[in-house]
GROMACS .gro file of C-alpha atoms in nm:
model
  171
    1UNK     CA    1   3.780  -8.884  -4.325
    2UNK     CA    2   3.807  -8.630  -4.091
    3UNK     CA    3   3.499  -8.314  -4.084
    4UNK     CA    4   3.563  -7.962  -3.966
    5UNK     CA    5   3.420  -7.916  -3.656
    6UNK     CA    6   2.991  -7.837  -3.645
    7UNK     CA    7   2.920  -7.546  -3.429
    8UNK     CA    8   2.565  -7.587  -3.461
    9UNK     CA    9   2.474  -7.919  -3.557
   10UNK     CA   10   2.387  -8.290  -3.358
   11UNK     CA   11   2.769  -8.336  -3.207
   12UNK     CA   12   2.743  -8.000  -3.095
   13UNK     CA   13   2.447  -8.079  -2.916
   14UNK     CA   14   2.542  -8.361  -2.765
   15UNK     CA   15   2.946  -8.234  -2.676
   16UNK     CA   16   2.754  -7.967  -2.450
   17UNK     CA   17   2.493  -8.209  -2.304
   18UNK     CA   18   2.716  -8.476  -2.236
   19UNK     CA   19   2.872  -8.257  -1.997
   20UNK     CA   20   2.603  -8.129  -1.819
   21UNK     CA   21   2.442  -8.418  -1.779
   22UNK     CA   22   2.734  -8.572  -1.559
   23UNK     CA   23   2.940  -8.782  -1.774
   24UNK     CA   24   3.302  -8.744  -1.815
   25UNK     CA   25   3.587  -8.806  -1.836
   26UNK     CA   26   3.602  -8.903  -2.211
   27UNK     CA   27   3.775  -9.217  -2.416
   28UNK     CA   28   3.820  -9.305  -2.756
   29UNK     CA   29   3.971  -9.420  -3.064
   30UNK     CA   30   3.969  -9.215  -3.382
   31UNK     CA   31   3.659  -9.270  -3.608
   32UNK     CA   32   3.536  -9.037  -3.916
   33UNK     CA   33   3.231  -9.062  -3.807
   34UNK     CA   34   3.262  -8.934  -3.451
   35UNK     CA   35   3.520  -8.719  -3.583
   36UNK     CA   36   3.276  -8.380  -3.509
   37UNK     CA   37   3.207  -8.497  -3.173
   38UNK     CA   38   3.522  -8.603  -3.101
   39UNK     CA   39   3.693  -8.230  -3.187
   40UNK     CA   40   3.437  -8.087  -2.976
   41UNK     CA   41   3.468  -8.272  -2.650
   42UNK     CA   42   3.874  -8.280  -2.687
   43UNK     CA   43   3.902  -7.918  -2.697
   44UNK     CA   44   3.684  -7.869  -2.402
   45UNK     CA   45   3.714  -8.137  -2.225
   46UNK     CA   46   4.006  -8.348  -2.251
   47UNK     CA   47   3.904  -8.587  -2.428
   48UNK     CA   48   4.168  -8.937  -2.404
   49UNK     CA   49   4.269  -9.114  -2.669
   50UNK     CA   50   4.322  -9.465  -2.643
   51UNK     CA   51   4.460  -9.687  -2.869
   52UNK     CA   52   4.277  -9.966  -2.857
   53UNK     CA   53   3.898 -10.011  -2.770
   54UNK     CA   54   3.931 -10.277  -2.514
   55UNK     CA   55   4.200 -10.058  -2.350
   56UNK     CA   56   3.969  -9.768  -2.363
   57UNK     CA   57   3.701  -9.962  -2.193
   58UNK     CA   58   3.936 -10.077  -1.884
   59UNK     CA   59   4.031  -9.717  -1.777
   60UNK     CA   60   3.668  -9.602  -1.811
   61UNK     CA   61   3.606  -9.905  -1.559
   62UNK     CA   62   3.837  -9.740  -1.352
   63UNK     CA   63   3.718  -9.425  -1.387
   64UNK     CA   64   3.372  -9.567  -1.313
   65UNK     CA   65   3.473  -9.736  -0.984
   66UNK     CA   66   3.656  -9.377  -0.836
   67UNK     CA   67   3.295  -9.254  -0.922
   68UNK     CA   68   3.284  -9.117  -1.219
   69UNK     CA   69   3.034  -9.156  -1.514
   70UNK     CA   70   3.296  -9.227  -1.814
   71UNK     CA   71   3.196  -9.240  -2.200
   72UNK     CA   72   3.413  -9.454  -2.421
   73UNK     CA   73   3.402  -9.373  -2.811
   74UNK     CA   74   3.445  -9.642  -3.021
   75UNK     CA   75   3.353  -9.760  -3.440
   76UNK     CA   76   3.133 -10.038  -3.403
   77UNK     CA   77   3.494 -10.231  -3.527
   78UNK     CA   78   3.644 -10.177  -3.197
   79UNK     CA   79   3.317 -10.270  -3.038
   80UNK     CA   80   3.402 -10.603  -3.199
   81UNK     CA   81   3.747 -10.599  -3.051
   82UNK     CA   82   3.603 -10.476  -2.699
   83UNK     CA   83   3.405 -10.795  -2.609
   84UNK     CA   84   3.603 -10.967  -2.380
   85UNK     CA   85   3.623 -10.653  -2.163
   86UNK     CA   86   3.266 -10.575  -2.188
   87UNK     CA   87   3.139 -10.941  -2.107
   88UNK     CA   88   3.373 -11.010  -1.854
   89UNK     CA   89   3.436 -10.684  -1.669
   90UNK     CA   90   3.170 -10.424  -1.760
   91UNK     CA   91   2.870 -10.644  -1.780
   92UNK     CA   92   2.916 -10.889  -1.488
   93UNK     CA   93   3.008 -10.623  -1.250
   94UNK     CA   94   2.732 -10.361  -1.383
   95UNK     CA   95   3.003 -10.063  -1.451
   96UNK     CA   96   2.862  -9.786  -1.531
   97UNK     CA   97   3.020  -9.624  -1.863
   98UNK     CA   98   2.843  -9.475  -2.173
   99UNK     CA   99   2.972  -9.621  -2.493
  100UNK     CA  100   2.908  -9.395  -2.790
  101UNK     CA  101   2.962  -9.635  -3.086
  102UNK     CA  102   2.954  -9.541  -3.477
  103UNK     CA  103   2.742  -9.759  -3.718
  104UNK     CA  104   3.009  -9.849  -4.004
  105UNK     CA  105   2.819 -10.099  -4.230
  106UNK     CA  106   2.470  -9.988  -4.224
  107UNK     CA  107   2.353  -9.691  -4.517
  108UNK     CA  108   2.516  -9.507  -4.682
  109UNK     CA  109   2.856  -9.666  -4.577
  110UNK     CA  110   2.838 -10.030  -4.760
  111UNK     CA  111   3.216 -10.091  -4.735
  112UNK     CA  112   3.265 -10.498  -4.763
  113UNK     CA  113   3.476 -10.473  -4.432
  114UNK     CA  114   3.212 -10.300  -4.269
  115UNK     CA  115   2.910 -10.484  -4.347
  116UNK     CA  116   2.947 -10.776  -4.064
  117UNK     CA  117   2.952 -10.552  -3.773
  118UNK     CA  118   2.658 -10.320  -3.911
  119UNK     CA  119   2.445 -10.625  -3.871
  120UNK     CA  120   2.578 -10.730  -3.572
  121UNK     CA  121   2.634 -10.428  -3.364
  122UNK     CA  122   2.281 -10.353  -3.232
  123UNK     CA  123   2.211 -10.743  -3.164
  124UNK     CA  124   2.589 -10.795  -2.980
  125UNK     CA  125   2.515 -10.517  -2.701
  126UNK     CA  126   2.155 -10.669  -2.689
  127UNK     CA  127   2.337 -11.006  -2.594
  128UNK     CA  128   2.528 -10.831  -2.284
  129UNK     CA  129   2.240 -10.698  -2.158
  130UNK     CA  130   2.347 -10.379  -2.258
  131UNK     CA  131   2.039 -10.154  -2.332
  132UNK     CA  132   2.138  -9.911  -2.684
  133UNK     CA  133   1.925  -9.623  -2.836
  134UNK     CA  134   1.999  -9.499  -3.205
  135UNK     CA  135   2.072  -9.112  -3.176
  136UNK     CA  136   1.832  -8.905  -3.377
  137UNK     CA  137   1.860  -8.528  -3.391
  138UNK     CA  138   1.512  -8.451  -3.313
  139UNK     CA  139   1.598  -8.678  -3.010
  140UNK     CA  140   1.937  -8.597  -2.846
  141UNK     CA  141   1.784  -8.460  -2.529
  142UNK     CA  142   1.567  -8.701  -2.424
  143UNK     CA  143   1.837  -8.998  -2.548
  144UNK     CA  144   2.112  -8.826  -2.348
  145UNK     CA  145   1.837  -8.816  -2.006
  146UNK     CA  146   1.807  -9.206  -2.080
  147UNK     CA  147   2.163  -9.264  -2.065
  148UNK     CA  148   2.230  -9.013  -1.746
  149UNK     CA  149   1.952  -9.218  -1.585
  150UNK     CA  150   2.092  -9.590  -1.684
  151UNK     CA  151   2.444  -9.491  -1.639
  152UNK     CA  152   2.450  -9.210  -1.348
  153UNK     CA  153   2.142  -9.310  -1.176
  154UNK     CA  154   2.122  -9.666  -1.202
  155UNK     CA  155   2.479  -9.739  -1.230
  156UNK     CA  156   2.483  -9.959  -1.533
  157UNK     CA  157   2.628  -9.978  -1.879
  158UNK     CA  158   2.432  -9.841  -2.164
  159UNK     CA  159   2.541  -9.686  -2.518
  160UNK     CA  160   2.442  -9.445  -2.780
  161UNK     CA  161   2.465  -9.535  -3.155
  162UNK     CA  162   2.566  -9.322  -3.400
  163UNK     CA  163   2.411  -9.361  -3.755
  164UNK     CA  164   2.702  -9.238  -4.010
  165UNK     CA  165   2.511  -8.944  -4.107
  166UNK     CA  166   2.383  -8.796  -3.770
  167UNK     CA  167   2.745  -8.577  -3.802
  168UNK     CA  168   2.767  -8.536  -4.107
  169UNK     CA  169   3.003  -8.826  -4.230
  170UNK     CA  170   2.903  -8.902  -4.602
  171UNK     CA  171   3.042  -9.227  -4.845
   0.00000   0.00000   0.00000
């Protein structure tokens, strides 16, 4: 499901704080959920889509060893699929990337195929020692200064979840 693109809402927010807050460039795979944020950052500032999570997550590592701070956008799905890369490159190694990963399977989307990696998700990046904060509106800016810190200051992985309505996405 794809949403028209919020001028004023929580991926607005964070498509202009991102930015300015040092990360860049920007990965992903489509996801109706990210959808808003995803419109946003592609029309001003390239945003790359990749078509395949784990493939998304290499060139960020590249990205991250030229210097750069690089996000990845991902469903929790392809967070699923991006393991391998993520416990044997990312982690190990302590690249720094943001991964910005959508919540499929937790309320109000109770798709069967989803379910699984709603419950997983949060305890998975726990497991690699990745540290993960649940975006909240009423928290954007000080969530988005916790991930320039982990990831631009301390030079380490860290990711931002994104409940299905935070954008708008609805069932």
């Amino acid at each position: 499901m794809t949403l028209p693109l919020c001028l004023d809402g929580p991926a607005s927010a964070l498509s202009k704080t991102l930015p300015e807050n040092g990360f860049g460039p920007f990965f992903g795979t489509p996801c109706g959920i990210l959808s808003p944020l995803y419109e946003r950052l592609e029309s001003e500032f390239g945003l790359r889509t990749v078509s395949r999570e784990d493939n998304a997550v290499g060139i960020a590592a590249g990205a991250a060893m030229a210097g750069r701070s690089p996000v990845v956008m991902m469903q929790n799905s392809g967070l699923g699929q991006s393991v391998n890369a993520l416990a044997s490159l990312v982690v190990p190694y302590e690249i720094p990337m943001l991964l910005i990963v959508s919540l499929r399977g937790i309320q109000p989307d109770t798709t069967q195929e989803n379910l699984a990696m709603g419950r997983l998700t949060e305890p998975l990046l726990s497991d690699l020692g990745i540290p993960a904060e649940r975006l909240q509106a009423d928290r954007l800016t000080a969530q988005v200064d916790w991930a320039r810190e982990t990831v631009c200051v301390q030079r380490r992985p860290a990711a931002l979840l994104v409940p299905p309505t935070l954008f708008g996405w609805q069932a």
